XYZ file of C-alpha atoms in Angstrom:
714
model
C -26.729 6.009 3.292
C -27.087 9.691 2.644
C -26.677 10.603 -1.047
C -27.200 14.030 -2.517
C -26.546 14.820 -6.130
C -27.061 18.216 -7.830
C -26.243 18.791 -11.522
C -26.200 21.784 -13.756
C -25.343 21.739 -17.559
C -23.968 24.666 -19.465
C -23.777 24.490 -23.233
C -21.125 26.457 -24.975
C -23.763 28.475 -26.773
C -24.960 29.775 -23.416
C -21.507 30.987 -22.357
C -20.065 32.037 -25.595
C -16.673 33.579 -25.311
C -15.930 32.144 -21.867
C -12.923 29.704 -22.039
C -12.218 29.302 -18.292
C -14.160 27.236 -15.737
C -13.839 27.432 -12.100
C -14.755 24.961 -9.368
C -14.643 25.285 -5.540
C -14.482 22.617 -2.926
C -17.443 22.089 -0.589
C -15.655 23.925 2.196
C -14.406 26.668 -0.142
C -10.712 26.122 0.654
C -9.808 24.816 -2.823
C -10.355 26.510 -6.114
C -9.779 24.642 -9.405
C -9.501 26.571 -12.733
C -9.725 24.874 -16.161
C -8.969 26.712 -19.423
C -7.831 26.240 -22.909
C -4.554 27.918 -23.989
C -4.403 29.916 -27.143
C -3.618 26.756 -29.203
C -6.394 24.761 -27.628
C -4.363 22.858 -25.044
C -6.275 21.992 -21.886
C -4.879 23.301 -18.744
C -5.793 23.461 -15.072
C -4.560 25.060 -11.791
C -5.366 24.525 -8.114
C -5.172 26.879 -5.156
C -5.570 26.099 -1.458
C -6.624 28.884 0.902
C -5.588 31.311 -1.798
C -2.157 29.826 -2.239
C -0.932 28.160 -5.439
C -0.623 24.400 -5.173
C -0.568 23.479 -8.879
C 0.256 26.382 -11.247
C -1.160 26.266 -14.800
C -0.483 22.741 -16.045
C -1.125 21.043 -19.347
C -3.260 17.993 -19.932
C -3.341 15.557 -22.879
C -1.952 12.553 -24.633
C 0.649 11.778 -27.196
C -0.581 8.857 -29.247
C 1.571 6.345 -31.235
C 1.535 6.861 -34.970
C -0.785 9.802 -34.690
C 0.483 13.181 -36.082
C -2.229 15.168 -34.289
C -2.414 13.276 -30.895
C -4.721 14.534 -28.065
C -2.661 17.547 -27.097
C -4.164 20.743 -28.575
C -6.722 22.252 -30.947
C -9.528 21.596 -28.558
C -12.725 23.504 -28.037
C -15.233 23.290 -25.220
C -18.442 21.866 -26.352
C -20.161 21.309 -22.932
C -19.537 21.637 -19.202
C -21.380 20.063 -16.359
C -21.144 20.691 -12.668
C -22.634 18.651 -9.861
C -22.332 18.000 -6.090
C -22.218 14.618 -4.501
C -22.486 13.620 -0.918
C -22.849 10.179 0.625
C -21.729 8.102 3.548
C -20.594 4.523 2.905
C -19.522 1.684 5.107
C -16.227 -0.215 4.180
C -15.987 -3.968 4.688
C -12.914 -3.118 6.770
C -10.977 0.108 7.363
C -9.737 2.657 9.666
C -13.203 4.083 10.426
C -16.663 2.718 10.476
C -18.131 5.061 8.072
C -16.539 7.167 5.196
C -17.939 10.375 3.801
C -17.673 10.918 0.014
C -18.415 14.605 -0.621
C -17.194 16.501 -3.658
C -18.088 19.112 -6.211
C -17.583 18.015 -9.817
C -16.732 19.665 -13.159
C -16.881 17.667 -16.315
C -15.525 19.406 -19.390
C -16.309 17.943 -22.819
C -13.797 18.811 -25.573
C -13.772 18.402 -29.263
C -10.576 18.511 -31.361
C -10.557 20.456 -34.508
C -9.519 18.572 -37.644
C -10.131 15.169 -36.140
C -13.647 15.541 -34.653
C -12.445 13.469 -31.692
C -13.994 13.930 -28.202
C -12.454 13.787 -24.724
C -13.955 14.543 -21.309
C -11.792 15.725 -18.422
C -13.640 15.196 -15.153
C -12.535 16.948 -11.983
C -13.785 16.128 -8.553
C -12.834 18.651 -5.748
C -13.009 17.366 -2.148
C -12.375 19.278 1.082
C -8.941 17.605 1.211
C -7.877 17.763 -2.408
C -8.529 17.034 -6.045
C -9.074 14.047 -8.380
C -9.265 14.117 -12.116
C -9.300 11.655 -14.997
C -9.745 11.557 -18.770
C -12.789 9.853 -20.350
C -13.159 8.830 -24.031
C -16.831 8.536 -25.141
C -17.907 6.116 -27.784
C -17.267 7.835 -31.180
C -16.452 7.209 -34.830
C -13.018 8.833 -34.904
C -11.429 7.402 -31.723
C -11.993 3.705 -31.214
C -8.709 1.775 -30.740
C -5.587 3.820 -29.944
C -2.190 3.375 -28.383
C -0.771 5.791 -25.833
C 2.846 6.822 -26.450
C 2.757 8.993 -23.321
C 0.233 10.688 -21.139
C 1.173 14.356 -20.832
C -0.445 15.251 -17.526
C 1.479 18.019 -15.789
C 1.750 18.980 -12.129
C 3.500 22.403 -11.993
C 4.738 22.987 -8.434
C 4.665 26.419 -6.883
C 8.151 26.168 -5.443
C 11.235 24.082 -4.802
C 9.453 21.914 -2.291
C 10.941 19.460 0.172
C 10.153 15.939 -1.241
C 10.161 12.568 0.224
C 10.739 10.305 -2.670
C 11.997 6.994 -4.143
C 13.394 6.468 -7.632
C 11.023 5.973 -10.551
C 11.192 2.346 -11.441
C 9.169 -0.016 -13.670
C 9.828 -3.085 -11.551
C 10.333 -2.221 -7.786
C 9.256 0.127 -5.067
C 11.491 -1.480 -2.479
C 13.706 1.558 -1.873
C 14.448 3.627 1.227
C 13.187 7.235 0.891
C 15.350 10.199 0.205
C 14.403 13.603 1.612
C 15.527 16.576 -0.516
C 14.480 19.658 -2.368
C 13.017 19.010 -5.815
C 16.055 20.663 -7.273
C 18.267 18.174 -5.556
C 16.671 14.956 -6.907
C 18.928 14.814 -9.988
C 22.114 14.987 -7.928
C 20.875 12.363 -5.493
C 19.343 9.911 -7.853
C 22.262 7.570 -8.493
C 22.981 6.955 -4.840
C 19.219 6.379 -4.181
C 19.083 3.475 -6.580
C 20.063 0.587 -4.387
C 20.209 -3.039 -5.673
C 17.157 -5.126 -6.250
C 16.594 -8.449 -7.989
C 14.449 -6.712 -10.572
C 14.700 -2.986 -11.328
C 14.295 -0.660 -14.181
C 14.905 3.078 -13.630
C 14.213 5.535 -16.438
C 15.230 9.112 -15.619
C 17.605 11.075 -13.343
C 14.559 13.002 -12.136
C 11.905 10.311 -12.248
C 10.181 9.451 -9.039
C 7.230 7.256 -7.896
C 3.886 7.980 -6.458
C 2.642 8.336 -3.878
C 4.835 11.460 -3.747
C 4.858 13.525 -0.578
C 5.960 17.073 -0.518
C 6.100 20.051 1.828
C 6.316 23.718 0.757
C 8.494 26.356 2.359
C 5.271 27.774 3.999
C 4.277 24.368 5.424
C 1.661 23.255 2.783
C 1.742 19.444 2.548
C 1.005 18.094 -0.963
C 0.575 14.486 -2.038
C 0.485 13.248 -5.694
C -0.782 9.846 -6.494
C -3.363 7.946 -8.560
C -6.582 6.089 -7.750
C -8.482 3.187 -9.438
C -5.576 1.837 -11.557
C -7.533 -0.601 -13.732
C -6.475 -1.704 -17.234
C -3.816 0.973 -17.515
C -0.116 1.457 -16.893
C 1.133 2.544 -13.506
C 2.009 6.286 -13.432
C 5.449 7.698 -12.420
C 6.346 11.339 -12.258
C 9.207 12.866 -14.225
C 10.445 16.246 -12.985
C 11.500 19.128 -15.189
C 13.889 20.604 -12.532
C 14.202 24.000 -14.390
C 10.608 24.940 -13.752
C 9.616 22.384 -10.989
C 6.959 20.748 -13.154
C 6.204 17.027 -12.866
C 4.846 15.166 -15.917
C 3.176 11.778 -15.864
C 5.418 8.935 -17.128
C 3.596 5.695 -17.695
C 5.180 2.228 -17.442
C 5.779 0.784 -20.899
C 5.192 -2.776 -22.092
C 7.579 -5.017 -24.000
C 7.047 -2.908 -27.144
C 7.521 0.275 -25.326
C 3.825 1.173 -25.601
C 2.276 2.806 -22.607
C -1.419 1.770 -23.047
C -3.670 0.029 -25.477
C -7.039 1.724 -25.341
C -10.551 1.061 -26.647
C -13.317 3.694 -26.329
C -15.487 4.106 -24.408
C -13.349 4.084 -21.349
C -11.635 6.217 -18.830
C -8.159 6.501 -17.217
C -7.306 6.079 -13.540
C -7.771 9.180 -11.405
C -4.836 11.647 -10.699
C -4.894 12.804 -7.211
C -3.668 15.915 -5.325
C -4.091 15.778 -1.473
C -3.324 18.981 0.200
C -3.417 20.469 3.740
C -1.516 22.798 6.071
C -1.790 20.064 8.622
C 0.086 16.795 7.980
C -2.471 14.814 9.890
C -5.006 15.479 7.212
C -2.941 13.776 4.589
C -2.894 10.634 6.655
C -6.622 10.724 7.271
C -7.608 11.493 3.675
C -10.004 9.065 1.996
C -9.814 10.527 -1.533
C -8.096 7.488 -2.909
C -10.837 5.179 -1.686
C -13.617 7.527 -2.615
C -12.436 7.679 -6.260
C -12.785 3.911 -6.641
C -15.995 2.048 -7.417
C -18.180 0.606 -4.673
C -17.682 -2.960 -3.591
C -18.471 -5.441 -6.423
C -18.564 -8.508 -4.105
C -22.112 -9.253 -3.030
C -21.425 -11.424 -0.125
C -18.460 -10.173 1.870
C -19.081 -12.228 5.052
C -15.947 -14.393 4.342
C -13.669 -11.448 4.260
C -12.183 -11.097 7.757
C -9.190 -9.129 9.026
C -6.349 -11.372 10.211
C -3.585 -11.354 12.696
C -1.013 -13.989 11.953
C 2.401 -15.470 12.512
C 4.502 -17.535 10.113
C 7.386 -19.655 8.992
C 8.983 -16.725 7.197
C 11.405 -14.553 9.220
C 13.660 -17.493 9.823
C 14.066 -17.962 6.086
C 14.425 -14.265 5.348
C 17.202 -13.954 7.901
C 19.017 -17.180 6.666
C 18.423 -19.404 9.636
C 16.157 -21.732 7.589
C 15.671 -22.540 3.978
C 12.780 -22.481 1.588
C 14.437 -25.397 -0.255
C 14.064 -29.032 0.879
C 17.295 -30.438 -0.478
C 20.779 -29.376 -1.738
C 20.912 -32.259 -4.109
C 19.433 -30.651 -7.266
C 21.176 -27.924 -9.266
C 18.050 -27.759 -11.376
C 14.497 -28.895 -11.035
C 11.873 -30.050 -13.538
C 8.445 -30.355 -12.130
C 7.043 -33.800 -12.704
C 10.405 -35.233 -13.490
C 12.647 -34.474 -10.514
C 12.125 -37.137 -7.924
C 12.064 -35.553 -4.409
C 11.529 -38.928 -2.663
C 15.110 -39.833 -3.540
C 16.534 -36.469 -2.410
C 18.565 -36.039 0.850
C 16.893 -33.508 3.080
C 19.197 -30.494 3.877
C 18.104 -30.277 7.487
C 17.437 -26.526 7.099
C 13.972 -26.721 5.482
C 11.576 -24.541 7.600
C 8.246 -25.784 6.121
C 8.342 -29.239 7.714
C 5.297 -30.747 9.444
C 6.730 -30.811 12.942
C 7.976 -27.272 12.818
C 4.766 -25.870 11.391
C 2.852 -27.534 14.171
C 4.998 -25.665 16.608
C 3.932 -22.441 15.096
C 0.305 -23.551 15.063
C 0.622 -24.323 18.751
C 2.117 -20.929 19.485
C -0.612 -19.194 17.435
C -3.368 -21.013 19.291
C -1.830 -20.394 22.714
C -1.599 -16.615 22.078
C -4.828 -16.010 20.386
C -3.691 -15.530 16.682
C -5.928 -16.176 13.766
C -3.671 -17.827 11.260
C -0.282 -19.232 10.265
C 1.606 -18.517 7.079
C 4.023 -21.099 5.699
C 6.535 -20.405 2.934
C 8.565 -23.047 1.083
C 5.925 -25.772 1.488
C 5.830 -26.661 -2.263
C 8.318 -28.225 -4.571
C 10.664 -26.276 -6.753
C 12.533 -23.874 -4.498
C 16.029 -25.346 -5.372
C 15.645 -23.748 -8.778
C 13.126 -20.946 -8.681
C 14.851 -17.721 -9.443
C 17.126 -15.998 -11.902
C 16.861 -18.199 -14.990
C 13.772 -16.836 -16.765
C 12.055 -20.130 -16.023
C 8.458 -20.499 -17.105
C 7.241 -23.685 -15.370
C 8.703 -22.877 -12.030
C 5.966 -23.912 -9.540
C 2.579 -25.768 -9.815
C 1.138 -24.539 -6.415
C -0.245 -27.890 -5.448
C 2.571 -30.312 -4.802
C 4.146 -30.292 -1.373
C 7.607 -31.321 -0.284
C 7.873 -34.827 1.213
C 8.147 -33.358 4.753
C 5.070 -31.179 4.478
C 1.860 -33.134 5.223
C -0.859 -30.785 3.811
C -3.850 -32.805 5.043
C -2.304 -33.522 8.474
C -1.435 -29.775 8.992
C -4.887 -28.831 7.815
C -6.506 -31.090 10.371
C -4.136 -30.110 13.116
C -4.688 -26.449 12.552
C -8.426 -26.933 12.424
C -8.283 -28.778 15.746
C -6.615 -25.700 17.281
C -8.875 -23.088 15.790
C -6.162 -21.811 13.516
C -6.539 -20.906 9.829
C -3.599 -21.564 7.400
C -2.454 -18.999 4.861
C -1.069 -20.386 1.551
C 1.975 -18.964 -0.080
C 2.151 -18.626 -3.841
C 5.564 -17.403 -5.106
C 5.233 -17.047 -8.934
C 8.913 -15.976 -9.521
C 7.160 -13.420 -11.771
C 6.221 -16.174 -14.269
C 2.763 -14.657 -14.778
C 1.679 -16.906 -17.519
C 2.541 -19.990 -15.480
C 0.505 -18.726 -12.522
C -2.521 -17.933 -14.639
C -2.209 -21.419 -16.126
C -2.366 -22.986 -12.668
C -4.588 -20.430 -10.779
C -7.834 -22.302 -10.758
C -6.244 -25.533 -9.648
C -4.239 -23.706 -7.105
C -7.282 -21.806 -5.580
C -9.306 -25.072 -5.566
C -6.437 -26.833 -3.853
C -6.543 -24.019 -1.230
C -10.185 -24.392 -0.526
C -10.036 -28.201 -0.472
C -7.402 -27.862 2.319
C -9.145 -25.048 4.266
C -6.936 -22.086 3.210
C -8.942 -18.808 2.970
C -6.050 -16.484 2.204
C -2.997 -16.440 -0.101
C 0.232 -14.430 0.028
C 1.398 -14.150 -3.611
C 4.834 -13.040 -4.689
C 6.394 -11.649 -7.870
C 10.096 -11.745 -7.312
C 12.425 -11.299 -10.266
C 11.998 -10.202 -13.860
C 8.486 -10.718 -15.370
C 7.695 -13.503 -17.782
C 6.690 -13.026 -20.560
C 10.136 -11.590 -21.146
C 10.323 -7.850 -21.706
C 7.265 -7.016 -19.619
C 7.576 -4.801 -16.563
C 5.941 -5.259 -13.137
C 3.835 -2.152 -13.585
C 2.894 -2.196 -17.333
C -0.746 -2.426 -18.472
C -0.706 -6.203 -19.099
C 0.812 -7.141 -15.787
C -1.425 -4.628 -13.914
C -4.325 -6.519 -15.594
C -2.806 -9.773 -14.323
C -2.831 -8.601 -10.701
C -6.452 -7.569 -11.122
C -7.360 -10.991 -12.652
C -5.821 -12.693 -9.629
C -7.921 -10.644 -7.209
C -11.134 -11.212 -9.089
C -10.469 -14.867 -9.623
C -9.669 -15.269 -5.875
C -12.972 -13.593 -5.072
C -14.774 -16.322 -7.040
C -13.229 -18.947 -4.657
C -13.800 -16.622 -1.622
C -10.102 -16.226 -1.084
C -8.368 -13.182 0.381
C -5.185 -11.892 -1.355
C -1.995 -10.408 0.034
C 0.050 -9.623 -3.050
C 3.885 -8.861 -2.698
C 6.022 -7.218 -5.408
C 2.771 -6.305 -7.236
C 1.847 -2.840 -8.402
C 1.367 -0.325 -5.560
C -2.261 -0.059 -4.424
C -4.577 2.570 -5.669
C -7.655 2.089 -3.439
C -8.964 -0.955 -5.357
C -9.511 -2.567 -2.042
C -12.793 -0.641 -1.767
C -14.126 -2.398 -4.913
C -12.457 -5.752 -4.122
C -12.035 -5.890 -0.319
C -10.592 -9.386 -0.615
C -7.425 -7.531 -1.432
C -6.627 -7.374 2.323
C -2.979 -6.502 1.946
C -0.031 -5.667 -0.341
C 3.640 -5.193 0.195
C 4.587 -2.999 -2.762
C 7.247 -1.119 -0.874
C 10.363 -1.725 1.239
C 9.015 -3.956 3.988
C 10.495 -5.372 7.226
C 12.419 -8.086 5.245
C 15.052 -5.426 4.305
C 15.861 -5.151 8.010
C 17.511 -8.566 7.386
C 19.081 -7.302 4.171
C 21.261 -4.668 5.656
C 18.623 -2.519 7.313
C 16.263 0.288 6.511
C 16.502 3.953 7.604
C 15.185 4.416 11.130
C 12.677 7.003 9.935
C 11.320 4.680 7.181
C 8.183 3.977 9.103
C 7.433 7.635 9.594
C 7.223 8.062 5.723
C 5.376 4.925 4.557
C 1.941 6.151 5.924
C 2.474 9.444 4.014
C 3.386 7.599 0.759
C 2.858 3.889 0.246
C -0.186 3.611 2.526
C -2.049 6.538 0.738
C -3.139 3.696 -1.765
C -4.082 1.110 0.750
C -2.822 -1.021 3.656
C 0.556 -2.648 3.632
C 1.627 -6.052 4.852
C 4.664 -4.572 6.465
C 5.249 -7.575 8.758
C 6.369 -5.795 11.959
C 6.952 -7.178 15.433
C 10.611 -7.952 15.406
C 12.119 -8.273 18.879
C 15.662 -9.506 18.248
C 17.526 -6.806 16.337
C 20.919 -8.433 15.895
C 20.349 -11.016 13.188
C 23.769 -12.665 13.707
C 22.658 -13.928 17.126
C 20.565 -16.635 15.451
C 21.837 -16.600 11.897
C 25.595 -16.330 12.077
C 26.216 -15.479 8.420
C 23.901 -12.393 8.563
C 25.263 -9.319 10.182
C 22.201 -7.184 9.503
C 20.776 -4.924 12.311
C 17.049 -4.040 12.600
C 16.990 -0.215 12.860
C 14.200 -0.040 15.434
C 13.532 -0.393 19.116
C 11.048 -2.969 20.423
C 8.646 -0.110 21.472
C 8.714 1.161 17.869
C 7.876 -2.355 16.576
C 4.799 -2.410 18.897
C 3.593 1.046 17.759
C 3.649 -0.047 14.122
C 0.541 -2.187 14.747
C -1.336 1.140 15.198
C 0.529 3.633 12.973
C 0.739 1.222 9.925
C -2.891 0.448 9.326
C -3.700 -2.852 7.793
C -6.520 -5.424 8.254
C -3.689 -8.004 7.869
C -1.071 -7.819 10.620
C 1.781 -10.198 11.135
C 3.822 -10.903 14.283
C 6.864 -11.570 12.122
C 9.534 -12.604 14.552
C 10.077 -16.253 15.790
C 8.324 -17.651 18.788
C 11.485 -18.107 20.782
C 12.095 -14.345 20.635
C 8.570 -13.493 21.767
C 9.053 -15.976 24.699
C 12.000 -13.824 25.864
C 9.798 -10.650 26.066
C 6.264 -11.899 26.875
C 5.465 -8.711 28.696
C 6.055 -6.618 25.611
C 4.464 -9.340 23.414
C 1.296 -8.758 25.295
C 0.523 -5.623 23.274
C 0.789 -7.540 19.938
C -1.712 -10.067 21.421
C -4.039 -7.376 22.548
C -4.042 -5.043 19.601
C -6.906 -5.644 17.264
C -7.059 -5.442 13.450
C -10.589 -4.035 13.077
C -11.448 -0.497 13.918
C -14.377 1.781 14.322
C -12.532 5.155 14.448
C -9.015 6.547 13.976
C -7.511 9.740 14.989
C -4.127 11.130 13.951
C -2.719 13.012 16.939
C 0.729 14.071 15.747
C 2.430 13.859 12.386
C 5.398 15.268 10.460
C 6.834 13.289 7.409
C 10.175 11.653 8.249
C 9.988 12.595 11.900
C 7.035 11.188 13.828
C 3.526 9.888 13.601
C 1.084 9.263 16.491
C -2.203 7.616 15.892
C -5.171 6.457 18.041
C -7.633 3.855 16.989
C -10.885 2.620 18.570
C -11.442 -1.161 18.588
C -14.425 -2.288 16.617
C -17.457 -2.908 18.734
C -15.876 -1.682 22.030
C -14.839 1.434 23.847
C -11.239 0.444 23.944
C -8.550 2.471 22.228
C -4.956 1.759 21.145
C -2.298 4.367 20.503
C 0.915 4.087 18.577
C 3.720 6.569 18.068
C 6.944 6.117 15.936
C 9.821 8.447 15.657
C 12.735 8.918 13.307
C 16.446 9.661 13.705
C 16.070 12.022 16.703
C 14.829 11.577 20.290
C 11.733 13.574 21.092
C 8.907 13.948 23.608
C 5.429 13.219 22.387
C 2.575 15.138 23.943
C -0.937 14.031 23.310
C -4.381 14.659 24.695
C -6.739 11.728 25.282
C -9.814 13.830 24.614
C -11.013 11.205 22.082
C -12.115 9.022 25.042
C -15.722 8.945 26.085
C -16.652 11.615 28.674
C -17.357 10.380 32.165
C -15.695 6.991 31.659
C -12.631 5.616 33.340
C -9.891 3.686 31.489
C -6.788 1.781 32.334
C -3.886 2.731 30.116
C -1.025 0.330 29.698
C 1.980 2.107 28.164
C 4.817 0.197 26.349
C 7.616 2.754 25.821
C 11.292 3.272 25.173
C 13.501 3.270 28.250
C 15.405 6.526 28.785
C 18.609 4.838 27.480
C 16.963 3.140 24.474
C 18.377 3.719 20.988
C 17.645 1.810 17.752
C 21.342 1.055 17.187
C 22.954 0.603 20.642
C 20.109 -0.370 22.982
C 17.025 -1.430 21.009
C 15.508 -3.883 23.567
C 15.398 -1.319 26.357
C 11.779 -0.637 27.234
C 9.399 0.151 30.124
C 5.832 -0.844 30.890
C 3.658 1.040 33.263
C -0.094 1.311 34.010
C -2.432 4.136 35.151
C -5.870 5.590 35.130
C -6.902 7.969 32.375
C -9.995 9.806 31.236
C -10.834 12.037 28.310
C -9.269 14.928 30.315
C -5.919 13.127 30.561
C -2.668 14.133 28.769
C 0.287 11.920 28.020
C 3.917 13.121 27.730
C 6.152 10.344 26.589
C 9.901 10.079 25.633
C 10.634 8.526 22.197
C 14.152 7.303 21.582
C 15.942 7.597 18.194
C 14.233 5.001 16.064
C 11.788 4.413 18.831
C 8.199 4.856 19.805
C 5.553 3.824 22.222
C 2.308 1.953 22.285
C -0.706 2.271 24.538
C -3.698 0.064 25.239
C -6.590 1.972 26.742
C -9.250 -0.332 28.155
C -12.511 0.758 29.801
C -12.401 -0.194 33.413
C -14.742 -0.479 36.380
C -13.916 1.056 39.803
C -12.870 -2.313 41.158
C -10.490 -2.875 38.217
C -8.918 0.510 38.527
C -8.522 0.422 42.400
C -4.912 0.886 43.460
C -3.709 2.503 40.131
C -2.601 6.101 39.949
C -3.715 8.533 37.390
C -1.303 9.236 34.561
């Protein structure tokens, strides 16, 4: 590891009369300016290559029951600048090594009249800015309650934004593309139904927020290291195009209970004139603490299938019986119930999935609906809803465990909490111990519905702390976590890499709930994935849901080639082949790419990118010279043109291309694809048609002369 730190301290007495501080990024492209306004209000601005990104913007806090608050009357008592440069190795990731290189400015402030201190720390990277507030230990600021954080982001124009509504309880929205000034008029229609949702403002949006200026500067606003704090939204003043932070409140409408010494999460501004740089940025990870798990050998990327899509689409059921209008755990007698014949998580059926996984080289099988209580699990503010250890009569835990082990397959446990957080914490140790006793190394947790305790929100401080508690508790049992409906990720997977996946956005399941926009997957990497990988659950091959679930008329707005490409464009160490085995058996030639594509990488390159239109990525398989390429498009057909100059010089590769047929279309002909092979080198170029809602995927495998004999150059 290379690590370089330089530090300089400037006391106020040495720079008397100077109220502005300036910091440049290592490459000189960014300039941060910090100053105090005439009334002592902290303010900052940011430029990129001489252009305004953030115009002068205020910083501070409004405190509950505090007349003064932490808003103004500050003086600078000390400044400190430093440079930091290191290379670190993630447990898993898009690249083998990550560089963490920044220049830092820490400004220490004292407030007149209260003698309270606050430090604002800025870190300027070559791809953007991170800053946070720090509260040192002190006499006059110990315990305090945040009424609102008043961090501003003053935009330099009426940018194009790719946004979802601000909401305390869900991120499961399709993205809207509009000018900032148009958000207010589009908000009502953008708020689509969800089982738990709480919007707060006609101009409130969620992070990660992606924007593009009129002169093609790409700007992304988010947060990093969300620990013991409320999730931040952004509220737009559309008269002056200024965003202000808007924290998620708790049941008492408080936005944060604080005890000094401590710091806030980082606020991040990622900027470039090349959209590919936004996708490649590692600012969010770099602003998190290094890994706190000493032994990470048990944390392994996973490719899995599962008893899931058939329930999501309505073909099968989570519930075992239709006999019970209500369930009381420990009282309701399932041995006397009549099976409904639709229960997906039965022993024989799960073994079929295990057989399919073993035959095709998958690592694991997820099973949902295995545990009692699904007849009465949602919508009644029910506390004791699941116990996470009692299976239905038709699910043989030990038998399935032994059968999976004999086939070399791991099982993934499912813990739906129904958002009864207190109940989950009550049972967590027993549930995790039950998992380990039955050879489960990973859990998919869920938080569907309104939070219990009543009045709390999914993203308030107390519930954010619960998600973190679950991750850290799981680490004690050497369990990997894939949390659904939890708070959106903010890079914590660096510190706790057993957090191998999150949903926290509109995932593939919505393709069975009426469909998602065909350009949705061209926006998620610019927004949701800025904070960490997503369990998007791709790989759907049958797009007409009514063909196997007659009561569901949803259509999956994607082509098969697009679904294949997602395994490369939507980075995750946890990848699911989400469709049912019978559908893969109909298209085994296309399914081959899902079988071949890895989940561990040594390098990643973003070859093409434009938010809402297209993304093309190339990734190098860990420990090999093989590369995999994925490209996804949006509403319009296009031709993708890429160079394969990332391949090793002097080596020959066989490229297998899985692409949209010329007549493919996400709505009218989604299963039309072509597969072809050819020889490529680092001098090769690829020009490939992409249908509306389509894409292509390529496996590029190093080959000998004998293996490449008879194949033409592409």
